[in-house]
Each structure stands twice: as C-alpha cells, then as structure tokens.
Amino acid sequence: MPGPVFLRGETITLRTVEDEDVSFLQETINNPDVRHGLSATEPISERAEREWVESVASGETDDVHLLVCVDGEAVGIIGLNDVTDRIGMAELGYWLTPDAWGNGYATDAARTLTEYAFQERRFHRVYAKVFAGNEGSQRVLEKAGFQREGTMRDHWFRDGRYEDVYLYGLLESELDRGE
C-alpha cells in the first residue's frame, strides 16, 4: 500500500515511497515497455530496488521521489532529481505502468510536482530529458508547459544505435497557474 498523500493533482495523488512498494517498483522498471522509454539499461534486482527505496527514505539527498497513484493504487513514480538548491533547479523524471498510459496521469503528476517545485521549494527552473522517439513523454511535458530547448545529438546508446535526446525546460515565471 502506498504511503500517505503528499500532493494532490486533479486525477492523481502523489504519495511517499514505502518499503512495501519495492516489488511494484522493481517489476515495473524491469518491464521492457517501461524501460524502453528510460535510460535504464541493466536489470534491477529486488535488493538494488530496496537499497534505492531506503536511500530515498533516508533523506540523504534533496531529491524528491513520489508514487503516482490513482484511486489509492500505484501506477508509477515521479521525481525531482539532481536537485541544486543553490540555483533552484532540478530534473523531472517519471514513468507509469503501460496500463496507465494515455489517461493524462503523467501530465497531471508532472504539473503537480512542478508546481510544488516552484511554489514550495522556490525553484527557478525544472528540466527534463526525453528520447527523440518517445513522443508520449514529449506530449506530457508540452501539456505541462515545458518547452523543447534543444537536442543532444547521439546522446544515448540503446537498441544498437545512438539516439538523440531532447532537453525540455520550464521556468517559474512560465508556470501556468490558471489565473
């Protein structure tokens, strides 16, 4: 069972990651359909996933990782990685189970966590990196207000070839607060 609600979106809740979530996280990140959209290239063991969950819970870094939940059930994870408080910046990363794709959950989660980054953490910039072939994730970011800022050419090697990675960014002043 996911931990307590930390943030509420329109269709999702973002909840703390708990020890009980290890199996869900490990199983999903190892799913070839999910892993294909990520930079993960190695299989993740239960022990490695448990160590990651423990590091998240320990507060060793300023990074933020939350489960994306719909009706109390985990459907993915979202986080602010490589947090740099000095300049107010972090990288947004996320994945959802294939059954949750296409429902707007990733967009809602991205908006919700980005608003938190700007309003509660006083960040100036949130950015994300997306494989050129991952059109679904590009749409998520664009719907959440991010702008494509550039292309890192031949940035990642996977499936036997190099692939471009797009860099997206959103500044605090660009946040659409629905006013």
PDB file of N, CA, C and O in Angstrom, residues 13 24 37 47 70 72 80 111-113 132 153-154 161 173:
ATOM      1  N   THR A  13      -2.871  11.257  -6.986  1.00  0.00           N
ATOM      2  CA  THR A  13      -2.244  11.700  -5.745  1.00  0.00           C
ATOM      3  C   THR A  13      -0.789  11.276  -5.821  1.00  0.00           C
ATOM      4  O   THR A  13      -0.437  10.277  -6.467  1.00  0.00           O
ATOM      5  N   PHE A  24       6.488  -3.581  -6.565  1.00  0.00           N
ATOM      6  CA  PHE A  24       5.857  -2.832  -7.656  1.00  0.00           C
ATOM      7  C   PHE A  24       6.907  -2.085  -8.473  1.00  0.00           C
ATOM      8  O   PHE A  24       6.911  -2.140  -9.706  1.00  0.00           O
ATOM      9  N   GLY A  37      11.515   3.516 -22.526  1.00  0.00           N
ATOM     10  CA  GLY A  37      11.428   4.970 -22.514  1.00  0.00           C
ATOM     11  C   GLY A  37      12.396   5.632 -21.547  1.00  0.00           C
ATOM     12  O   GLY A  37      12.452   6.859 -21.462  1.00  0.00           O
ATOM     13  N   ARG A  47      17.030  -6.520  -4.427  1.00  0.00           N
ATOM     14  CA  ARG A  47      17.940  -5.909  -3.461  1.00  0.00           C
ATOM     15  C   ARG A  47      18.335  -4.495  -3.882  1.00  0.00           C
ATOM     16  O   ARG A  47      18.331  -3.569  -3.073  1.00  0.00           O
ATOM     17  N   VAL A  70      -3.559   6.387  -8.469  1.00  0.00           N
ATOM     18  CA  VAL A  70      -4.919   6.638  -8.939  1.00  0.00           C
ATOM     19  C   VAL A  70      -5.832   5.770  -8.088  1.00  0.00           C
ATOM     20  O   VAL A  70      -5.624   4.553  -7.998  1.00  0.00           O
ATOM     21  N   GLY A  72      -5.838   5.401  -5.006  1.00  0.00           N
ATOM     22  CA  GLY A  72      -5.069   4.755  -3.960  1.00  0.00           C
ATOM     23  C   GLY A  72      -4.112   3.675  -4.419  1.00  0.00           C
ATOM     24  O   GLY A  72      -3.374   3.115  -3.605  1.00  0.00           O
ATOM     25  N   LEU A  80      11.965  14.629  -8.600  1.00  0.00           N
ATOM     26  CA  LEU A  80      12.859  15.746  -8.889  1.00  0.00           C
ATOM     27  C   LEU A  80      14.250  15.251  -8.535  1.00  0.00           C
ATOM     28  O   LEU A  80      14.547  14.988  -7.366  1.00  0.00           O
ATOM     29  N   ARG A 111       2.615  18.285 -13.762  1.00  0.00           N
ATOM     30  CA  ARG A 111       2.152  19.622 -13.370  1.00  0.00           C
ATOM     31  C   ARG A 111       2.179  19.782 -11.851  1.00  0.00           C
ATOM     32  O   ARG A 111       2.631  20.799 -11.328  1.00  0.00           O
ATOM     33  N   THR A 112       1.674  18.784 -11.153  1.00  0.00           N
ATOM     34  CA  THR A 112       1.560  18.852  -9.693  1.00  0.00           C
ATOM     35  C   THR A 112       2.933  18.957  -9.046  1.00  0.00           C
ATOM     36  O   THR A 112       3.149  19.805  -8.165  1.00  0.00           O
ATOM     37  N   LEU A 113       3.872  18.121  -9.474  1.00  0.00           N
ATOM     38  CA  LEU A 113       5.203  18.155  -8.862  1.00  0.00           C
ATOM     39  C   LEU A 113       5.972  19.410  -9.265  1.00  0.00           C
ATOM     40  O   LEU A 113       6.717  19.978  -8.456  1.00  0.00           O
ATOM     41  N   ALA A 132      14.248  11.091 -28.355  1.00  0.00           N
ATOM     42  CA  ALA A 132      13.582  11.660 -29.525  1.00  0.00           C
ATOM     43  C   ALA A 132      12.399  10.805 -29.977  1.00  0.00           C
ATOM     44  O   ALA A 132      11.400  11.328 -30.451  1.00  0.00           O
ATOM     45  N   ARG A 153      22.498  15.594 -29.538  1.00  0.00           N
ATOM     46  CA  ARG A 153      22.627  14.665 -30.654  1.00  0.00           C
ATOM     47  C   ARG A 153      23.410  13.416 -30.257  1.00  0.00           C
ATOM     48  O   ARG A 153      24.415  13.509 -29.568  1.00  0.00           O
ATOM     49  N   ASP A 154      22.901  12.259 -30.701  1.00  0.00           N
ATOM     50  CA  ASP A 154      23.549  10.970 -30.417  1.00  0.00           C
ATOM     51  C   ASP A 154      23.972  10.869 -28.950  1.00  0.00           C
ATOM     52  O   ASP A 154      25.057  10.412 -28.627  1.00  0.00           O
ATOM     53  N   ARG A 161      22.058   1.401 -31.358  1.00  0.00           N
ATOM     54  CA  ARG A 161      22.339   2.648 -32.084  1.00  0.00           C
ATOM     55  C   ARG A 161      22.306   3.838 -31.127  1.00  0.00           C
ATOM     56  O   ARG A 161      21.761   3.761 -30.034  1.00  0.00           O
ATOM     57  N   SER A 173       8.615  31.555 -13.914  1.00  0.00           N
ATOM     58  CA  SER A 173       7.803  32.646 -14.471  1.00  0.00           C
ATOM     59  C   SER A 173       6.877  32.158 -15.584  1.00  0.00           C
ATOM     60  O   SER A 173       5.928  32.870 -15.949  1.00  0.00           O
TER      61      SER A 173
END
